XYZ file of C-alpha atoms in Angstrom:
666
model
C -32.062 -27.820 58.212
C -31.137 -29.043 54.735
C -30.405 -32.713 54.036
C -26.739 -31.838 53.523
C -26.548 -30.026 56.864
C -28.321 -32.933 58.603
C -25.808 -35.393 57.149
C -22.883 -33.220 58.220
C -24.253 -32.871 61.759
C -24.545 -36.655 61.974
C -20.946 -37.092 60.799
C -19.732 -34.618 63.431
C -21.573 -36.602 66.115
C -19.947 -39.805 64.893
C -16.499 -38.217 65.111
C -17.270 -36.903 68.590
C -18.494 -40.341 69.707
C -15.295 -41.944 68.422
C -13.215 -39.590 70.599
C -15.421 -40.203 73.646
C -14.917 -43.967 73.193
C -11.149 -43.622 72.859
C -11.012 -44.352 69.120
C -8.793 -41.334 68.486
C -7.289 -42.337 65.140
C -10.745 -43.076 63.755
C -12.128 -39.802 65.105
C -9.215 -37.882 63.598
C -9.833 -39.435 60.183
C -13.514 -38.446 60.333
C -12.674 -34.887 61.447
C -10.014 -34.547 58.728
C -12.544 -35.551 56.058
C -15.006 -32.962 57.354
C -12.328 -30.245 57.288
C -11.369 -31.158 53.725
C -15.002 -30.623 52.741
C -15.271 -27.340 54.714
C -11.930 -25.854 55.876
C -13.716 -23.324 58.094
C -15.745 -25.849 60.110
C -14.771 -24.914 63.674
C -16.233 -28.019 65.318
C -14.379 -30.362 62.952
C -11.099 -28.469 63.472
C -11.632 -28.680 67.238
C -12.226 -32.443 67.143
C -9.139 -32.924 64.966
C -7.005 -30.971 67.464
C -8.317 -33.001 70.423
C -7.760 -36.313 68.612
C -4.202 -35.359 67.622
C -3.373 -34.418 71.219
C -4.607 -37.744 72.549
C -2.539 -39.458 69.865
C 0.432 -37.434 71.202
C 1.003 -35.829 67.788
C 1.469 -32.429 69.371
C 2.734 -30.626 66.280
C -0.335 -31.734 64.309
C -2.588 -30.693 67.194
C -0.942 -27.259 67.228
C -1.471 -26.968 63.467
C -5.178 -27.828 63.774
C -5.545 -25.283 66.581
C -3.768 -22.596 64.567
C -6.295 -23.075 61.766
C -9.128 -23.021 64.295
C -7.873 -19.810 65.952
C -7.699 -18.121 62.558
C -11.222 -19.250 61.630
C -12.742 -18.557 65.084
C -10.369 -16.423 67.208
C -12.877 -16.055 70.070
C -13.928 -19.707 70.325
C -13.450 -20.430 74.020
C -13.195 -24.210 73.733
C -10.369 -23.821 71.204
C -8.362 -21.884 73.791
C -9.221 -24.453 76.460
C -7.852 -27.144 74.156
C -4.754 -24.977 73.603
C -4.311 -24.992 77.378
C -4.587 -28.780 77.567
C -2.076 -29.109 74.704
C 0.377 -26.766 76.439
C 0.086 -28.817 79.645
C 0.742 -32.022 77.712
C 3.966 -30.415 76.436
C 4.993 -29.167 79.891
C 4.452 -25.479 79.096
C 2.589 -24.289 82.173
C 2.870 -20.507 81.616
C 1.522 -20.917 78.081
C -1.264 -23.148 79.422
C -2.312 -20.586 82.011
C -2.533 -17.826 79.394
C -4.665 -20.076 77.183
C -7.054 -21.025 79.997
C -7.447 -17.351 80.963
C -8.302 -16.479 77.364
C -10.723 -19.424 77.197
C -12.797 -18.150 80.117
C -12.750 -14.616 78.771
C -14.486 -15.836 75.641
C -16.654 -18.497 77.335
C -17.141 -18.219 81.110
C -18.984 -21.598 81.190
C -15.761 -23.621 80.775
C -15.406 -25.221 84.212
C -12.221 -27.128 83.310
C -10.475 -23.881 82.356
C -11.371 -22.278 85.694
C -10.185 -25.387 87.552
C -6.843 -25.440 85.735
C -6.395 -21.703 86.265
C -6.921 -22.162 90.001
C -4.359 -24.980 90.112
C -1.723 -23.205 88.028
C -2.149 -19.872 89.802
C -1.842 -21.521 93.213
C 1.332 -23.300 92.099
C 2.732 -19.936 90.982
C 2.035 -18.400 94.382
C -0.737 -16.138 93.109
C -3.156 -17.058 95.894
C -5.743 -14.285 95.476
C -6.158 -14.920 91.743
C -6.283 -18.672 92.358
C -9.059 -18.187 94.904
C -11.086 -16.119 92.437
C -10.733 -18.775 89.732
C -11.693 -21.467 92.211
C -14.828 -19.532 93.183
C -15.819 -19.290 89.524
C -15.269 -23.027 89.064
C -17.279 -23.846 92.182
C -20.054 -21.487 91.101
C -20.338 -23.271 87.758
C -20.318 -26.636 89.519
C -23.286 -25.539 91.647
C -25.325 -24.181 88.721
C -27.996 -26.389 87.152
C -26.763 -27.950 83.911
C -29.461 -26.018 82.007
C -28.007 -22.646 83.004
C -24.451 -23.772 82.277
C -25.721 -24.790 78.833
C -27.330 -21.358 78.373
C -24.012 -19.662 79.231
C -22.207 -21.911 76.765
C -24.727 -21.313 73.965
C -24.538 -17.564 74.579
C -20.750 -17.587 74.353
C -20.832 -19.544 71.102
C -23.555 -17.452 69.460
C -26.486 -19.901 69.568
C -28.932 -17.313 70.833
C -32.224 -19.001 69.947
C -31.185 -22.203 71.713
C -29.957 -20.199 74.715
C -33.297 -18.376 74.931
C -35.301 -21.589 74.572
C -33.472 -23.371 77.407
C -33.486 -20.298 79.657
C -37.193 -19.574 79.275
C -38.027 -23.248 79.911
C -35.911 -23.206 83.076
C -37.617 -20.076 84.403
C -41.076 -21.486 83.628
C -40.382 -24.780 85.397
C -38.528 -23.475 88.446
C -40.275 -21.236 90.977
C -38.920 -17.827 91.892
C -37.804 -19.142 95.291
C -35.345 -21.403 93.459
C -31.811 -20.284 94.332
C -30.798 -20.136 90.683
C -33.866 -18.281 89.388
C -32.064 -14.928 89.523
C -29.139 -16.279 87.480
C -31.706 -17.475 84.927
C -33.176 -13.969 84.769
C -29.698 -12.504 84.295
C -28.901 -14.882 81.457
C -32.238 -14.277 79.738
C -31.524 -10.540 79.931
C -28.151 -11.127 78.252
C -29.930 -13.033 75.476
C -32.336 -10.109 75.132
C -29.447 -7.644 74.864
C -27.909 -9.727 72.066
C -31.251 -9.744 70.235
C -31.683 -5.993 70.812
C -34.769 -6.478 73.004
C -33.408 -3.973 75.482
C -36.614 -3.032 77.274
C -37.240 -6.618 78.398
C -33.576 -6.991 79.352
C -33.753 -3.859 81.499
C -36.963 -5.083 83.186
C -35.461 -8.499 83.955
C -32.288 -7.027 85.430
C -34.130 -4.369 87.407
C -36.298 -7.124 88.926
C -33.299 -9.354 89.607
C -31.445 -6.507 91.355
C -34.501 -5.941 93.558
C -34.375 -9.629 94.601
C -30.578 -9.703 95.071
C -29.369 -6.139 95.753
C -25.896 -7.285 96.862
C -25.082 -9.148 93.636
C -22.410 -6.965 92.028
C -22.459 -8.752 88.657
C -26.212 -8.205 88.417
C -25.739 -4.503 89.059
C -22.991 -4.239 86.447
C -25.211 -6.010 83.901
C -28.106 -3.697 84.817
C -25.939 -0.625 84.231
C -24.880 -2.084 80.882
C -28.518 -2.562 79.840
C -29.410 0.980 80.910
C -26.463 2.357 78.974
C -27.390 0.413 75.842
C -30.861 1.961 76.067
C -29.071 5.284 76.559
C -30.903 5.819 79.833
C -27.782 7.652 80.970
C -29.264 9.306 84.048
C -30.374 6.002 85.568
C -27.128 4.263 84.574
C -25.178 7.044 86.287
C -27.334 6.720 89.405
C -26.678 2.972 89.577
C -22.954 3.466 88.993
C -22.884 5.947 91.899
C -24.419 3.268 94.145
C -21.718 0.771 93.228
C -18.985 3.367 93.696
C -20.320 4.251 97.145
C -19.828 0.627 98.216
C -16.087 0.711 97.523
C -14.665 3.993 96.174
C -11.230 2.375 95.785
C -12.452 -0.369 93.464
C -10.961 0.172 89.980
C -13.976 -1.588 88.416
C -16.442 0.743 90.147
C -14.306 3.815 89.461
C -14.037 2.962 85.785
C -17.762 2.315 85.449
C -18.654 5.591 87.159
C -16.152 7.428 84.942
C -17.871 6.100 81.827
C -21.346 6.972 83.117
C -20.207 10.427 84.255
C -19.026 11.145 80.739
C -22.384 9.984 79.377
C -24.269 12.588 81.424
C -21.842 15.351 80.481
C -19.775 15.461 83.681
C -16.465 15.302 81.820
C -14.365 16.757 84.620
C -15.377 14.051 87.081
C -15.119 11.339 84.458
C -11.530 12.274 83.673
C -10.677 12.506 87.384
C -11.975 8.968 87.902
C -10.079 7.625 84.886
C -6.910 9.202 86.287
C -7.559 7.552 89.658
C -7.949 4.142 88.005
C -4.781 4.685 85.991
C -2.856 5.561 89.156
C -3.740 2.055 90.362
C -3.228 0.375 86.971
C -1.157 2.764 84.838
C -0.847 0.386 81.879
C -4.446 -0.786 81.658
C -5.262 -0.525 77.915
C -9.050 -0.420 78.294
C -9.002 2.525 80.701
C -6.314 4.341 78.713
C -8.487 4.009 75.614
C -11.631 5.092 77.454
C -9.772 8.131 78.753
C -8.710 8.875 75.181
C -12.330 8.731 74.017
C -13.303 11.136 76.792
C -10.539 13.572 75.867
C -11.471 13.388 72.183
C -15.105 14.176 73.029
C -14.079 17.342 74.840
C -11.730 18.441 72.047
C -8.420 17.672 73.800
C -6.942 16.087 70.672
C -3.260 15.846 71.636
C -4.038 14.418 75.076
C -6.371 11.879 73.468
C -3.619 10.800 71.066
C -1.209 10.372 73.986
C -3.745 8.164 75.797
C -4.339 5.993 72.733
C -0.601 5.596 72.147
C -0.108 4.608 75.777
C -2.799 1.939 75.390
C -1.015 0.549 72.323
C 2.318 0.577 74.119
C 0.743 -1.451 76.917
C -0.994 -3.875 74.535
C 0.230 -3.752 70.921
C -2.754 -5.766 69.634
C -5.315 -3.428 71.236
C -7.321 -2.744 68.094
C -9.695 -0.316 69.775
C -6.845 2.154 70.338
C -5.443 1.720 66.825
C -8.832 2.454 65.313
C -9.424 5.345 67.724
C -6.370 7.055 66.232
C -7.664 6.429 62.705
C -11.127 7.601 63.699
C -9.785 11.025 64.638
C -9.834 11.486 60.822
C -7.060 14.092 61.095
C -4.384 11.676 62.427
C -1.664 10.322 60.115
C 0.081 7.046 61.005
C 3.881 6.918 60.818
C 5.808 4.181 59.027
C 6.629 2.440 62.296
C 2.957 2.446 63.278
C 1.925 1.015 59.916
C 4.508 -1.766 60.310
C 3.285 -2.481 63.851
C -0.347 -2.781 62.686
C 0.650 -5.134 59.870
C 2.565 -7.273 62.353
C -0.486 -7.578 64.604
C -2.833 -8.246 61.681
C -0.630 -11.192 60.661
C -1.118 -12.937 64.020
C -3.379 -16.013 63.723
C -4.545 -15.650 67.333
C -5.680 -12.021 67.060
C -9.152 -11.645 68.575
C -12.086 -10.918 66.296
C -12.697 -7.267 67.207
C -8.984 -6.477 67.375
C -8.704 -7.830 63.820
C -11.694 -5.744 62.712
C -10.390 -2.555 64.339
C -6.910 -2.963 62.900
C -8.277 -3.699 59.418
C -10.181 -0.409 59.378
C -7.166 1.446 60.792
C -4.947 -0.051 58.081
C -7.451 1.094 55.483
C -7.103 4.658 56.730
C -3.285 4.448 56.930
C -2.956 3.207 53.340
C -5.534 5.713 52.068
C -3.533 8.605 53.527
C -0.526 7.276 51.596
C -2.596 7.080 48.399
C -2.047 3.292 48.356
C -5.597 2.724 47.229
C -5.493 -0.988 46.360
C -4.051 -1.855 49.778
C -6.459 0.568 51.435
C -9.531 -0.948 49.805
C -8.335 -4.474 50.612
C -8.087 -3.542 54.305
C -11.471 -1.793 54.409
C -13.004 -4.730 52.559
C -11.561 -7.221 55.054
C -12.905 -5.281 58.028
C -16.329 -4.960 56.463
C -16.436 -8.631 55.473
C -15.676 -9.661 59.059
C -18.418 -7.396 60.426
C -20.899 -8.444 57.734
C -20.431 -12.116 58.637
C -21.087 -11.256 62.283
C -24.341 -9.349 61.724
C -27.806 -10.644 60.937
C -28.585 -7.740 58.582
C -30.918 -8.439 55.657
C -31.284 -5.855 52.901
C -34.558 -7.518 51.843
C -35.964 -7.234 55.371
C -34.943 -3.561 55.592
C -36.549 -2.758 52.223
C -39.736 -4.461 53.394
C -39.665 -2.523 56.682
C -39.368 0.821 54.900
C -42.078 -0.174 52.419
C -44.405 -0.776 55.376
C -43.821 2.806 56.517
C -45.069 4.010 53.128
C -48.068 1.679 53.213
C -49.191 2.693 56.717
C -48.148 6.354 57.008
C -50.450 7.830 54.402
C -51.873 11.295 53.961
C -55.221 9.899 55.207
C -53.610 8.733 58.476
C -52.113 12.152 59.177
C -55.316 13.991 58.298
C -57.295 11.709 60.636
C -54.812 12.420 63.470
C -54.626 16.192 62.915
C -54.482 17.981 66.271
C -53.120 14.934 68.123
C -49.776 14.642 69.857
C -47.896 16.973 72.187
C -47.605 20.578 70.997
C -44.003 21.264 72.172
C -42.016 23.123 69.484
C -38.646 22.373 71.144
C -37.177 19.469 69.128
C -35.186 19.834 65.926
C -34.586 16.456 64.324
C -31.565 16.258 62.024
C -31.707 12.919 60.254
C -30.669 11.063 57.119
C -27.754 8.669 56.698
C -24.584 8.466 58.788
C -21.596 10.286 57.268
C -23.959 12.633 55.390
C -22.987 15.828 57.218
C -25.517 15.791 60.058
C -22.841 16.545 62.686
C -21.832 19.650 60.736
C -25.446 20.865 60.592
C -25.827 20.204 64.304
C -22.645 22.130 65.091
C -23.843 25.088 63.005
C -27.256 25.211 64.663
C -25.926 24.452 68.166
C -23.772 27.582 67.839
C -27.023 29.591 68.011
C -27.824 31.028 71.427
C -31.351 29.564 71.368
C -30.433 25.958 70.437
C -28.847 23.180 72.494
C -26.876 20.457 70.763
C -27.355 17.106 72.487
C -26.602 13.614 71.206
C -27.861 11.000 68.811
C -30.790 10.411 71.126
C -32.251 6.868 71.141
C -35.745 7.794 72.312
C -37.594 7.650 68.982
C -35.914 4.367 68.022
C -36.717 2.948 71.471
C -40.364 3.983 71.174
C -40.619 2.414 67.714
C -39.092 -0.766 69.112
C -41.510 -0.772 72.035
C -44.431 -0.431 69.649
C -43.309 -3.607 67.874
C -44.449 -5.686 70.858
C -42.625 -7.405 73.696
C -42.046 -10.880 72.226
C -38.977 -11.747 70.136
C -39.995 -11.872 66.499
C -43.212 -9.890 67.011
C -43.632 -6.698 64.957
C -46.828 -4.666 65.189
C -45.088 -1.447 64.124
C -45.873 0.672 62.107
C -49.371 -0.868 61.697
C -50.069 -0.082 65.365
C -49.946 3.644 64.517
C -53.481 3.297 63.131
C -54.692 2.121 66.560
C -53.073 4.681 68.868
C -55.430 7.152 70.526
C -54.921 10.908 70.730
C -54.137 10.539 74.447
C -51.487 7.911 73.758
C -49.848 10.038 71.081
C -49.802 13.077 73.377
C -48.287 11.004 76.193
C -45.533 9.687 73.928
C -44.711 13.256 72.920
C -44.636 14.502 76.529
C -42.459 11.555 77.551
C -39.979 12.394 74.791
C -39.674 15.990 76.010
C -39.253 14.927 79.640
C -36.866 12.049 79.006
C -34.531 14.156 76.859
C -34.408 17.082 79.283
C -31.264 15.712 80.954
C -29.309 16.341 77.733
C -30.313 19.987 77.453
C -28.657 23.117 78.821
C -31.715 25.377 79.037
C -32.117 26.760 75.504
C -35.670 26.921 74.077
C -34.795 24.488 71.257
C -32.670 21.344 71.140
C -31.350 19.003 68.473
C -31.762 15.237 68.205
C -29.455 14.118 65.396
C -30.060 10.374 65.330
C -29.687 9.622 61.588
C -31.948 6.562 61.559
C -34.926 8.626 62.676
C -35.677 9.127 58.962
C -37.412 5.752 59.168
C -39.820 7.133 61.755
C -40.844 10.583 60.536
C -44.460 9.462 60.601
C -44.213 8.563 64.286
C -42.376 11.824 65.057
C -45.080 13.885 63.349
C -47.876 12.053 65.174
C -46.420 12.555 68.660
C -44.680 15.954 68.121
C -46.513 17.727 65.282
C -44.641 21.010 65.878
C -41.153 19.480 65.788
C -38.856 20.670 63.018
C -37.147 18.117 60.755
C -34.014 18.578 58.639
C -32.824 15.936 56.181
C -29.019 16.027 55.891
C -28.230 14.673 52.438
C -24.893 14.058 50.753
C -23.778 12.938 47.293
C -24.617 9.191 47.039
C -21.105 7.956 46.250
C -19.421 10.191 48.837
C -21.944 9.250 51.513
C -21.981 5.516 50.820
C -18.232 5.077 50.521
C -17.672 7.147 53.655
C -20.077 4.822 55.473
C -18.242 1.777 54.123
C -14.961 3.140 55.531
C -16.473 3.788 58.977
C -16.523 1.212 61.762
C -19.535 2.148 63.866
C -19.655 1.465 67.598
C -22.964 -0.349 67.183
C -25.832 -0.519 64.729
C -25.607 0.670 61.102
C -25.140 -2.926 59.897
C -26.101 -1.859 56.365
C -22.711 -0.137 55.987
C -20.690 -3.368 56.018
C -21.169 -4.162 52.345
C -21.094 -2.042 49.180
C -24.253 -3.616 47.796
C -26.049 -3.263 51.132
C -24.920 0.352 51.510
C -26.083 1.361 48.027
C -29.432 -0.331 48.399
C -30.025 1.308 51.769
C -29.252 4.746 50.310
C -31.728 4.146 47.467
C -34.398 2.978 49.942
C -33.748 6.062 52.088
C -34.258 8.413 49.131
C -37.483 6.640 48.184
C -38.835 6.908 51.739
C -37.900 10.588 51.997
C -39.772 11.188 48.724
C -42.770 9.564 50.383
C -42.567 11.846 53.430
C -42.386 14.867 51.117
C -45.551 13.669 49.399
C -47.676 12.903 52.471
C -46.273 15.664 54.739
C -45.506 18.502 52.291
C -43.213 21.158 53.750
C -42.529 19.156 56.910
C -38.927 18.276 56.057
C -36.228 20.757 55.042
C -33.640 19.097 52.824
C -30.103 20.452 53.226
C -27.505 19.104 50.834
C -23.947 18.907 52.125
C -22.579 20.221 48.843
C -24.837 23.301 49.090
C -23.489 24.017 52.585
C -19.949 23.900 51.198
C -20.934 26.282 48.389
C -22.985 28.736 50.469
C -22.617 28.339 54.232
C -24.477 31.527 55.136
C -27.341 30.932 52.728
C -27.962 27.374 53.967
C -27.611 28.474 57.596
C -30.292 31.126 57.056
C -32.535 28.494 55.403
C -32.245 26.235 58.443
C -32.866 29.033 60.943
C -35.896 30.213 58.938
C -37.231 26.652 59.041
C -36.797 26.556 62.819
C -38.199 30.084 63.207
C -35.138 31.803 64.659
C -33.203 34.909 63.627
C -29.763 34.615 62.081
C -26.718 34.787 64.382
C -23.166 35.269 63.136
C -21.880 32.672 65.595
C -23.406 29.949 63.430
C -20.879 30.720 60.698
C -18.030 30.364 63.217
C -19.291 26.907 64.235
C -15.743 25.512 64.481
C -15.056 27.869 67.380
C -18.032 26.591 69.388
C -16.913 24.708 72.499
C -19.122 21.683 73.109
C -18.761 17.937 73.420
C -19.184 16.080 70.128
C -19.443 12.296 70.262
C -19.662 11.269 66.625
C -16.930 10.192 64.227
C -16.907 13.752 62.827
C -15.951 15.366 66.148
C -12.524 16.555 64.957
C -13.746 17.585 61.515
C -16.439 19.954 62.816
C -13.842 21.724 64.967
C -12.137 22.905 61.774
C -13.264 25.535 59.274
C -15.370 24.312 56.364
C -13.378 22.352 53.783
C -13.927 19.997 50.843
C -11.575 17.185 51.883
C -14.338 14.591 51.804
C -15.687 15.472 48.367
C -14.902 12.884 45.727
C -12.938 10.725 48.181
C -14.440 7.652 46.503
C -12.986 8.388 43.068
C -9.519 6.819 43.596
C -11.357 3.657 44.709
C -13.679 3.559 41.698
C -12.221 0.337 40.212
C -13.585 -1.589 43.226
C -16.975 0.137 43.595
C -18.991 -1.593 40.893
C -21.364 -3.256 43.375
C -22.103 0.092 45.000
C -22.948 1.761 41.696
C -25.145 -1.153 40.679
C -27.084 -1.012 43.951
C -27.555 2.765 43.692
C -29.086 2.380 40.229
C -30.241 5.726 38.830
C -28.618 7.525 41.786
C -25.124 6.437 40.736
C -22.996 8.871 38.727
C -23.410 8.533 34.978
C -20.506 7.222 32.948
C -18.934 9.902 30.752
């Protein structure tokens, strides 16, 4: 911590101590000075709001809270303070709503649960009051260390949460009644860090110790889903559903997991059953819309998204889902409604992000490019601030691939790995046309289209080592034996079988696999690899406009996006050098110019005869889960070419980062 940060932390403690000792005017003055120095300091804004409330200056307290909500819309303690302020002003309904929101963002806030229980009971809502009371009593029984872990998790202090949680588990034996809750919390920390294998192990063990703990089982399913172990997640969801088939929570979870394993009919039936119970539930309406979109039922998907918005006008997920159809055009009334929601100071973080990206699309369709770029830029800036992405760290990671994966390494491992010829890896960058190539090839009778399979990325992550911060990959590739490489290859074939429909070949189109071509070649030397490449400016700007469900943090900044593209090209040049002929490069622009010629090139690379159906790819009926799902159901067109050009005045950082790959000035 810098000297300046240390001084500021001390000043915050002094202000907090003043409030604790009842010196509210003094504490307010200290907090105000801190806010003047840094208007976005959430802790100082919070202290100022508390001090103003105790001084009975309710309008000032509301003003401080408004600033805090805008700076940190999902800060649970801010909403708890809003509840206390509303109570002080005699506004009980407003207080209840604030306390509910507080516990949604931070479930460790015991006072918010207690006030919810009291207010709900007074309103005659006995069942809800009892649930809130149980949550409050549960927190009261938990050791203070685990309450602290929950609080740190909610407020984003992951390292501190992990430190306290690991210490608790080391110092308390497994027979301790709260050991399982400690395991659950440590798994949640692991999920936030992306250490999914450890999180899955912890939750699997905890479920074995406490099989009747529903929250544990829901968290376990979440971990399995994040690892894209869809078969196991579906199995666990079936177990929960069997306990209480009428439960809307269990129905909804099983619907989601049924969709993940390709059982769309059952998934939609379950969503409909949930919506019969709760017809205006925005989350389930949106999930149903996603399911319908995946299966190609565009109009029904739109109806579901619109119903979600009607039920909850600030439901950003549904607004962005409409934009993400790519073919949808917002009406004037919808544009006005989004602007109204975006202007709300209390809009939650992800709702604000979703609506910003949707506004970008709405303005772009109207050729209002300045407003469009401003909206895209806002959404990206919010996401960039949330991520821990480092362009320097990514460049170093890709440089390590070049240093380790040399021609000598591959020659020394010749003959290793599993000899299956089944996989076809389509890789590159997102928004580069990989979904189109997959749709073309999956229209062939001998090729199954699957998903963006996580297996290679998961294996690479596993090879890094189990501890947070440890990274033995890719150096560990030099140490792996022929038996280990063959086992990894066999495991890949077996673990991906659930996604296949019986064709001899199948496609894995995870774009980020380009980072791991060396690993792929070592474990599956007969796999085919296709690099989907698109014009740098088109590809990068398309990525910048896209809000990804998870991952792809490099897309949330023009400089980061351009640098990543340049690093990708350099690494692909390396693979061409050390594995000549291994990768077939297919440029999106060449596909647009000569669909049949490029299709024949790809089929020759795979070793299959040409089939006319590949040229009619848009008629192929299959589930498509990427952002391009609607686009690949249409005949080939050039709508995306040059889409960056109207935005050129704002793309200087992107061109600079691309360097020699950027278009030359004429």
